[in-house]
mmCIF file of C-alpha atoms in Angstrom:
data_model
loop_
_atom_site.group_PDB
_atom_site.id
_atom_site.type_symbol
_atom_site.label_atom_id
_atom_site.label_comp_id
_atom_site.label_asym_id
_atom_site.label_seq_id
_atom_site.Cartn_x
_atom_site.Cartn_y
_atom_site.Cartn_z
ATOM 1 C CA UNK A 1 -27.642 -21.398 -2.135
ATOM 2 C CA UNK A 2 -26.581 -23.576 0.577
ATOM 3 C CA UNK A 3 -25.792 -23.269 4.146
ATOM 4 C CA UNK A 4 -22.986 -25.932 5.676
ATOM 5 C CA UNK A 5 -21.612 -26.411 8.874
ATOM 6 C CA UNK A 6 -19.384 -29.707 8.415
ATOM 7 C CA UNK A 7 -16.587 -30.338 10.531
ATOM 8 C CA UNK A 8 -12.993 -28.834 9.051
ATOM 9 C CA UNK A 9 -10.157 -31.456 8.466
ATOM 10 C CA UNK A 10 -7.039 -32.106 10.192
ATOM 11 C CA UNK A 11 -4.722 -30.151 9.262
ATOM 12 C CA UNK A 12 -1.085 -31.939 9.372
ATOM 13 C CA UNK A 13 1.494 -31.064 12.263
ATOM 14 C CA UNK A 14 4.401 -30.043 9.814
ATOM 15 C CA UNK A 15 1.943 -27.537 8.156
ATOM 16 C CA UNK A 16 0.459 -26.199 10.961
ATOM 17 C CA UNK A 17 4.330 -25.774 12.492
ATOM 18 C CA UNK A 18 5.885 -24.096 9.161
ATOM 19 C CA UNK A 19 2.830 -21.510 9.334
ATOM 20 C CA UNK A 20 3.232 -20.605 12.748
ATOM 21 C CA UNK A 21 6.901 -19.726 12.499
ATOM 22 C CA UNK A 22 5.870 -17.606 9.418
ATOM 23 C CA UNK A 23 4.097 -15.390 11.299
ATOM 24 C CA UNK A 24 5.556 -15.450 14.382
ATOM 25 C CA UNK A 25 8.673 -13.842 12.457
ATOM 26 C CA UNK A 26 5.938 -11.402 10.420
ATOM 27 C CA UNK A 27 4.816 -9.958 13.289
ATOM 28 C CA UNK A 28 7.984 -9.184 15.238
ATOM 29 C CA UNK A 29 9.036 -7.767 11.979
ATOM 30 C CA UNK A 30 6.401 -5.635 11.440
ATOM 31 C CA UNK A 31 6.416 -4.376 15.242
ATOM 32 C CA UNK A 32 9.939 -4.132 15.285
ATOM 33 C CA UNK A 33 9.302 -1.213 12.291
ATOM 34 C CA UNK A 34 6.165 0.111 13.766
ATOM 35 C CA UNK A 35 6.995 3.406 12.791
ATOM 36 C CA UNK A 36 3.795 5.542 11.670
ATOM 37 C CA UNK A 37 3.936 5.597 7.857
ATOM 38 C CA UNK A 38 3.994 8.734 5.999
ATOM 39 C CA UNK A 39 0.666 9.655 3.955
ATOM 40 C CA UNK A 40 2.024 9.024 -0.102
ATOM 41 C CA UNK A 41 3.225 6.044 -2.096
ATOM 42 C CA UNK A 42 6.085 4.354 -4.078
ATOM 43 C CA UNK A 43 6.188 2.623 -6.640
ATOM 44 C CA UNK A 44 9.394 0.010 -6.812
ATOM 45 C CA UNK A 45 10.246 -2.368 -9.708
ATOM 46 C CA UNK A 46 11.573 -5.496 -10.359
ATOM 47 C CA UNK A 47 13.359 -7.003 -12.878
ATOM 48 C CA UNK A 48 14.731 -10.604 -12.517
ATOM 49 C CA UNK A 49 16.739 -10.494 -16.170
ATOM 50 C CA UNK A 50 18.374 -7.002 -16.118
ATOM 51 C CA UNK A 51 17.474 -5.407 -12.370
ATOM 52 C CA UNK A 52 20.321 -4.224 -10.401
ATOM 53 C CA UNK A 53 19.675 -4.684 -6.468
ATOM 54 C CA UNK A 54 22.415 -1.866 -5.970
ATOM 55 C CA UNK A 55 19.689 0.792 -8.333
ATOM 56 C CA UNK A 56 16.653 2.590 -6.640
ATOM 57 C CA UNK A 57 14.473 0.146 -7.726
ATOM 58 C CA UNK A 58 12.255 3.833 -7.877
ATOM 59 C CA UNK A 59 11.577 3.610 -11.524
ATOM 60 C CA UNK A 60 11.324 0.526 -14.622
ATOM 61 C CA UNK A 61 14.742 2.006 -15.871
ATOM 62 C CA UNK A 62 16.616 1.125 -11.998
ATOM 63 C CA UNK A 63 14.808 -1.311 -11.488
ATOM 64 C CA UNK A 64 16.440 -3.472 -8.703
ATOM 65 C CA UNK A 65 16.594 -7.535 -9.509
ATOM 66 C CA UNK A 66 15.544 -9.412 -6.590
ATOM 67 C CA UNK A 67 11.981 -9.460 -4.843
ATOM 68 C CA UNK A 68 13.988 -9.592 -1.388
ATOM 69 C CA UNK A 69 15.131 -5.853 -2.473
ATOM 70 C CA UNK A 70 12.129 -4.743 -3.367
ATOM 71 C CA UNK A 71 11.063 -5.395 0.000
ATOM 72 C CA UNK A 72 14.092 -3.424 1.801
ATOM 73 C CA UNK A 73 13.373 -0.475 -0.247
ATOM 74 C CA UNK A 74 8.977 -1.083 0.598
ATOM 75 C CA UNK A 75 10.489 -0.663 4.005
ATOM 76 C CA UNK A 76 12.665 2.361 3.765
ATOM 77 C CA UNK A 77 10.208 3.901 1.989
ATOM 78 C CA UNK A 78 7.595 3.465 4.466
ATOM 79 C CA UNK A 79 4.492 5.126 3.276
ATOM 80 C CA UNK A 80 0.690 3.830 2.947
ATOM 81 C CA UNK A 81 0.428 2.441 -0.490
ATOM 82 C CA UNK A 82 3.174 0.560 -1.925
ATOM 83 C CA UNK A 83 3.019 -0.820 -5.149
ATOM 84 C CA UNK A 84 5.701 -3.765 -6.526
ATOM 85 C CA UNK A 85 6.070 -3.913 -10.081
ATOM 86 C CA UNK A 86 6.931 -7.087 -11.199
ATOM 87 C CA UNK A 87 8.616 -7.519 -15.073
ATOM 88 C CA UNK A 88 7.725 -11.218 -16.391
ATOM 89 C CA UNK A 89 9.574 -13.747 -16.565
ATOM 90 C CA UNK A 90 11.125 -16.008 -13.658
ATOM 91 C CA UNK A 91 11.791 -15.556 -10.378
ATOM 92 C CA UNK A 92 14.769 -18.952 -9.741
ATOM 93 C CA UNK A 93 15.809 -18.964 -6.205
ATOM 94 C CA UNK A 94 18.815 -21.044 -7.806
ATOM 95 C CA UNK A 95 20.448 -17.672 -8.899
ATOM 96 C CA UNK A 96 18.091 -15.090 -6.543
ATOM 97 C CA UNK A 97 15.564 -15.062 -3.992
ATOM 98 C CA UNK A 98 12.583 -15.936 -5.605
ATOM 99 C CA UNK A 99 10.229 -15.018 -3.119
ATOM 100 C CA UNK A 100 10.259 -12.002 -0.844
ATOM 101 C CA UNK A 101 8.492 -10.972 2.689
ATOM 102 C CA UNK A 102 6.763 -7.816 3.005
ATOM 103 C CA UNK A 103 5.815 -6.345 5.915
ATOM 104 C CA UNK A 104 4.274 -2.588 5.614
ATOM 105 C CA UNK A 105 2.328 -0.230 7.542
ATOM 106 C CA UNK A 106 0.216 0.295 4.345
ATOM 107 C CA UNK A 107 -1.484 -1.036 1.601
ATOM 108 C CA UNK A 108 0.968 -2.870 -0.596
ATOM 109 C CA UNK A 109 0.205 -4.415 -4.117
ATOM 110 C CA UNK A 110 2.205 -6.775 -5.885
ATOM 111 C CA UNK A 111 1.253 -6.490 -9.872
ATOM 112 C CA UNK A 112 3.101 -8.203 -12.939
ATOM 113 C CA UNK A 113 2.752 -6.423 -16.320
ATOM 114 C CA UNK A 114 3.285 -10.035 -17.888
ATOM 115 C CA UNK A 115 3.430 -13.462 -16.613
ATOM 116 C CA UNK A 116 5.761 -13.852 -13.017
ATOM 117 C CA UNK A 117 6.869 -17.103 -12.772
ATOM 118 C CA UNK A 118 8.068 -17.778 -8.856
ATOM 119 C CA UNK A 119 10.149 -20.968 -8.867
ATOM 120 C CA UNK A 120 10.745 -21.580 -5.041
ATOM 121 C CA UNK A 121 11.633 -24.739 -4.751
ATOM 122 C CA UNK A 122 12.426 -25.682 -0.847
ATOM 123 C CA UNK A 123 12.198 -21.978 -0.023
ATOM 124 C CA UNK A 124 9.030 -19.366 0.533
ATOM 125 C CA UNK A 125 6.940 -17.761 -2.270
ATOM 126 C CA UNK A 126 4.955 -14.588 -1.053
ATOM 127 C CA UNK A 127 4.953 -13.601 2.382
ATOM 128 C CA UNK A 128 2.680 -10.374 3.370
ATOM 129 C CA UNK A 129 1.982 -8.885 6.298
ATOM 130 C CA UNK A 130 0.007 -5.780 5.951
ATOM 131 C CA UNK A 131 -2.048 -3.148 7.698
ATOM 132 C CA UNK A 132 -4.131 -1.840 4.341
ATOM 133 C CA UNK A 133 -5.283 -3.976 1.876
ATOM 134 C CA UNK A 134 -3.348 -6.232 -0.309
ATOM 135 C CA UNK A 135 -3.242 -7.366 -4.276
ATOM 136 C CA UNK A 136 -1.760 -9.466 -5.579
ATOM 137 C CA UNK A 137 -1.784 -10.441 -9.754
ATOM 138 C CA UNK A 138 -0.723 -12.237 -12.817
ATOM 139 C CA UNK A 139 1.902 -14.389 -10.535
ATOM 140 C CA UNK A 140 2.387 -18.089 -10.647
ATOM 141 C CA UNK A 141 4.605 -19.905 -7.677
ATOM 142 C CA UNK A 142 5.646 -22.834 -8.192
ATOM 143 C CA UNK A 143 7.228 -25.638 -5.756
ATOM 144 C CA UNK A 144 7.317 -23.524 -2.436
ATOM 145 C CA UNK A 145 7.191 -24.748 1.220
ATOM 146 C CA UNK A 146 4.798 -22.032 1.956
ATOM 147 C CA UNK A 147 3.520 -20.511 -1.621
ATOM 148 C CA UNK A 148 1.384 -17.722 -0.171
ATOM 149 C CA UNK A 149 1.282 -16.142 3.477
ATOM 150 C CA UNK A 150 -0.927 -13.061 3.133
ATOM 151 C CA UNK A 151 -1.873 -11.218 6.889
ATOM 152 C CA UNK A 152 -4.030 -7.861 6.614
ATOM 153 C CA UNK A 153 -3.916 -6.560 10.101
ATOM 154 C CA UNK A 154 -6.399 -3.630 9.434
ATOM 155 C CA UNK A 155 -10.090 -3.821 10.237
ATOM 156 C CA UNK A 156 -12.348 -4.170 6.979
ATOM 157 C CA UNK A 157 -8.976 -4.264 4.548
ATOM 158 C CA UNK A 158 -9.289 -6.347 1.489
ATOM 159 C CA UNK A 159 -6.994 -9.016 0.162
ATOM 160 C CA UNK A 160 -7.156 -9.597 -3.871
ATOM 161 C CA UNK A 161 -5.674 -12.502 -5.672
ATOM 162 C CA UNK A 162 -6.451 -12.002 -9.497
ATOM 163 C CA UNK A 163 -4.310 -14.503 -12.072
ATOM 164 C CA UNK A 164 -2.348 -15.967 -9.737
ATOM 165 C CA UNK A 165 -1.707 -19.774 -9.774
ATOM 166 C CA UNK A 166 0.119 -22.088 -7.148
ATOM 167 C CA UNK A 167 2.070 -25.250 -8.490
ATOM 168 C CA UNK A 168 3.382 -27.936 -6.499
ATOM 169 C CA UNK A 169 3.106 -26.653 -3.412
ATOM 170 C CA UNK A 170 3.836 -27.934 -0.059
ATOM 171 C CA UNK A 171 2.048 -26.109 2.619
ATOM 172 C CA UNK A 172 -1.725 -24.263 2.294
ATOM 173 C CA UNK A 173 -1.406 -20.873 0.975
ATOM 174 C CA UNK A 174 -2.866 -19.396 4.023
ATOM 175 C CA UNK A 175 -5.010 -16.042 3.827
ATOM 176 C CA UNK A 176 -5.895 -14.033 7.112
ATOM 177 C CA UNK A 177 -7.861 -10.901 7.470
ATOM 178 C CA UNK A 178 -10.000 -9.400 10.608
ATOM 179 C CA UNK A 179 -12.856 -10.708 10.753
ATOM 180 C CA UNK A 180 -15.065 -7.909 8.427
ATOM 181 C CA UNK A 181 -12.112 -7.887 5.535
ATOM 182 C CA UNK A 182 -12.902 -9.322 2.224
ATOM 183 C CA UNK A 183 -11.513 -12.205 -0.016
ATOM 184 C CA UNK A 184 -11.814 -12.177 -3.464
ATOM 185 C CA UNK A 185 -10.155 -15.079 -5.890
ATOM 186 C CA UNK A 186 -10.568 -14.146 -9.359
ATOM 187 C CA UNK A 187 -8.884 -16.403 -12.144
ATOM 188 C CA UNK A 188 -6.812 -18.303 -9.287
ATOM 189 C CA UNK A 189 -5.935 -22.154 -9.424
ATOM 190 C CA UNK A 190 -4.024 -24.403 -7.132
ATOM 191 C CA UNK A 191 -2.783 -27.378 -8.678
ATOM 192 C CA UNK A 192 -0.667 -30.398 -6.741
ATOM 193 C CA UNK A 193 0.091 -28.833 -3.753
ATOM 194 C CA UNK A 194 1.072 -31.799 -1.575
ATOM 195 C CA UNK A 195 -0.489 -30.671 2.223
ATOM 196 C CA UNK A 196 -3.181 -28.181 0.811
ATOM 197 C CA UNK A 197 -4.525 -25.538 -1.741
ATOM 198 C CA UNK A 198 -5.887 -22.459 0.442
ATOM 199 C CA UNK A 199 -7.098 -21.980 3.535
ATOM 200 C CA UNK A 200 -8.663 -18.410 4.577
ATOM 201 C CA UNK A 201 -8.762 -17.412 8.347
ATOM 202 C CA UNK A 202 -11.586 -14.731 9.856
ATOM 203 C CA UNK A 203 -12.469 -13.188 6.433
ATOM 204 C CA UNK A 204 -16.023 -11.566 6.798
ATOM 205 C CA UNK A 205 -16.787 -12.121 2.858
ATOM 206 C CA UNK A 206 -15.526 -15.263 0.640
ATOM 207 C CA UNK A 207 -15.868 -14.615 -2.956
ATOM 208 C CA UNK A 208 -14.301 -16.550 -5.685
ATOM 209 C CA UNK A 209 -14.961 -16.782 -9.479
ATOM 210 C CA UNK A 210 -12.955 -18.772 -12.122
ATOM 211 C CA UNK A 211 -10.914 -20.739 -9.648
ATOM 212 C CA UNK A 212 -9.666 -23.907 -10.083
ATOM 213 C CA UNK A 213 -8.262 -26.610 -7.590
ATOM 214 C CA UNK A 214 -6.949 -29.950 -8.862
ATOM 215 C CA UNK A 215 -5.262 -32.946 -7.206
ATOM 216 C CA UNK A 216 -4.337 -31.492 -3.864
ATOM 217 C CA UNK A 217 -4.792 -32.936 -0.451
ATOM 218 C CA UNK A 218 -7.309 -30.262 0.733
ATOM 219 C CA UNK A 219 -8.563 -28.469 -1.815
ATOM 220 C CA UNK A 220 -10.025 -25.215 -0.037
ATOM 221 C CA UNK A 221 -10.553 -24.941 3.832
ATOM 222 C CA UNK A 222 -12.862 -21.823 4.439
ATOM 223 C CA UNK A 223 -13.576 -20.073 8.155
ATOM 224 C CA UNK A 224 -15.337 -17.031 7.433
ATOM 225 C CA UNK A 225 -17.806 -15.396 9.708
ATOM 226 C CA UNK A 226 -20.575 -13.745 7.260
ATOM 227 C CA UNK A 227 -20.875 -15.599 3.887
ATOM 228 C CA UNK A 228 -18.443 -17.573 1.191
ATOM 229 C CA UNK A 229 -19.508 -17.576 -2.634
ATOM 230 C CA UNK A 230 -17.805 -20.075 -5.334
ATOM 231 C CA UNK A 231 -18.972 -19.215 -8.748
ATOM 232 C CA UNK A 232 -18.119 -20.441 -11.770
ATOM 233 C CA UNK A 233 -14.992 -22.824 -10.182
ATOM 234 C CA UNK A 234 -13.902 -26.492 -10.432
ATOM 235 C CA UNK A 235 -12.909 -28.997 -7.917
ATOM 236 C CA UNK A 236 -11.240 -32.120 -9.351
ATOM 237 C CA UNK A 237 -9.246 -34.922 -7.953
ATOM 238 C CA UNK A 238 -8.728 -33.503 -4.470
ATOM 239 C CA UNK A 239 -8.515 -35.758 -1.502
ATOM 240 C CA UNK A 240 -7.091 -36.263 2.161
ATOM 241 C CA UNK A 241 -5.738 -39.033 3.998
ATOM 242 C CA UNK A 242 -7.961 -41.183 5.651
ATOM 243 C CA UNK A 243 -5.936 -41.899 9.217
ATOM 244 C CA UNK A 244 -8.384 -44.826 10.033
ATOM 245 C CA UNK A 245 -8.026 -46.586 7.263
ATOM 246 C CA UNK A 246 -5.103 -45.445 5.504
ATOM 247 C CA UNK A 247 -6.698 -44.373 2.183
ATOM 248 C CA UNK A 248 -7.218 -41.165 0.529
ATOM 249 C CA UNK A 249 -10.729 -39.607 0.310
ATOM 250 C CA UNK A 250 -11.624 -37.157 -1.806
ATOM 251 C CA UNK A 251 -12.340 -33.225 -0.481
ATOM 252 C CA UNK A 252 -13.070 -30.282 -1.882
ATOM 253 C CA UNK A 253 -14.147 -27.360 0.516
ATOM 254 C CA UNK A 254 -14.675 -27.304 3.811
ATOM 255 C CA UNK A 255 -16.817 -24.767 5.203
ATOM 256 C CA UNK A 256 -15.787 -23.757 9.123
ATOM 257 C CA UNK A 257 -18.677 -21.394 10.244
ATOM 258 C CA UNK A 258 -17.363 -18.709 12.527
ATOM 259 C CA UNK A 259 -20.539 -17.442 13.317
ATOM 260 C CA UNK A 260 -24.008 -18.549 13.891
ATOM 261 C CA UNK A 261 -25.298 -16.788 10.206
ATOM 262 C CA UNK A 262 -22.445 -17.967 8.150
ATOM 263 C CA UNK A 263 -23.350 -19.200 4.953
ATOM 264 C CA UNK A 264 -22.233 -20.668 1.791
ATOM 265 C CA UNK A 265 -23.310 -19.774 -1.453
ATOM 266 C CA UNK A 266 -22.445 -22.146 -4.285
ATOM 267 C CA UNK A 267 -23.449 -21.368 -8.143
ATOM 268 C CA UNK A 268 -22.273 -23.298 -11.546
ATOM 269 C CA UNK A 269 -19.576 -25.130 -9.407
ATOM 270 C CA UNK A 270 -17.817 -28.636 -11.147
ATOM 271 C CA UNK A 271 -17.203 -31.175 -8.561
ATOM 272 C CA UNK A 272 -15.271 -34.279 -10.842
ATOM 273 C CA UNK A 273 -13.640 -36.981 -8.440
ATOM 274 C CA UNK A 274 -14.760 -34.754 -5.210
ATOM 275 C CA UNK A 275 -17.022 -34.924 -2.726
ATOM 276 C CA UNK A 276 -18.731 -31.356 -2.795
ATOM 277 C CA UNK A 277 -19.062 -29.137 0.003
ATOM 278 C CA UNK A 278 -18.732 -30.064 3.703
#
């Protein structure tokens, strides 16, 4: 194992702007429904082929069609554990919003029987803002501004990312918790996202196993304040702009310490075209 303390990279003023308004509007949504939530679940699906956004959504047989609905009936709902079930197939913001913002007082989960196909192009994938833990698996967004915006509020939640693959993005997928919450990637890749793959703000743990990042600007920007483990996961063809000398140099992860015993752990990891670890 390793322990690494380089110096993060800059991260580009469009980027930086696009994320900030994201969760400026999470967070006056979310406190603008601060009502406590009631102690149950629901379960709401979604069907982008045959889903009717004037059903429940309450059941796979009413299931509503748009991931924006699913969100307004999350809300009503308003309970501790919600739990989106996503039929396969794609998600086309040409006929339907493809992506959706959730904001619960709860745990929500976002799970896809079969492959979930988010194309988003010019417009937001997964926006979550959260006071339990959140999941989300077997999704793939492709060509969003900002792919992934996941914000657990709650002290020592989890966030869970399992199958899920970014395409084309053009923002980070940005992942925030409270400082002792957990990050887990397992079977994740981001692949030519133009400004970034993933950065991950104030998690306590890091773990990710079976991820791959290939050809994006930043590949994977990490400030966590205990330890970060990469097992098993490839870095290839990443790289950022040089500002001195206008040229691209390749990057992989970026370790940000926020704390004096951070660590990195790093175990059967493939570096091809990138630098390693800073």
């Amino acid at each position: 194992s390793t322990q690494s303390t380089g110096s993060p990279p800059r991260q580009p003023r469009m980027t930086m702007l696009v994320l900030f308004v994201s969760l400026l509007s999470f967070f006056v949504c979310i406190h603008c429904s601060s009502s406590v939530a009631v102690n149950g679940t629901v379960d709401v699906w979604v069907d982008p082929l045959v889903g009717d956004d004037r059903a429940s959504g309450l059941n796979a047989s009413v299931a509503v069609r748009t991931l924006a609905r699913a969100s307004d009936v999350a809300t009503l709902a308003n309970v501790l554990e919600t739990t989106i079930h996503m039929a396969g197939g794609v998600y086309a913001n040409a006929t339907h919003d493809c992506g959706a913002r959730f904001a619960t007082n709860g745990a929500v989960s976002l799970v896809a029987a079969s492959r979930a196909t988010l194309h988003c192009a010019n417009a937001a994938g997964l926006l979550v803002v959260a006071t339990g833990n959140i999941a989300v698996m077997n999704v793939t967004i492709d060509g969003a501004d900002v792919p992934l915006l996941l914000n657990s509020t709650a002290v020592g939640s989890s966030v869970l990312l399992t199958d899920v693959a970014v395409h084309s993005g053009v923002g980070f997928s940005t992942i925030q918790t409270l400082g002792s919450g957990r990050v887990t990637l397992q079977k994740t890749e981001w692949v030519d996202c133009r400004l970034g793959g993933l950065l991950v703000i104030d998690a306590g743990v890091f773990g990710a196993s079976q991820a791959l990042f290939r050809r994006n600007r930043e590949a994977l920007w990490l400030k966590v304040r205990n330890s970060a483990t990469l097992y098993n996961c490839t870095f290839e063809d990443n790289y950022r702009a040089d500002t001195v000398s206008s040229t691209n140099v390749v990057s992989s992860v970026h370790f940000e310490p926020r704390s004096t015993d951070s660590t990195i752990h790093i175990d059967s990891v493939i570096f091809s075209g990138d630098n390693g670890a800073s």
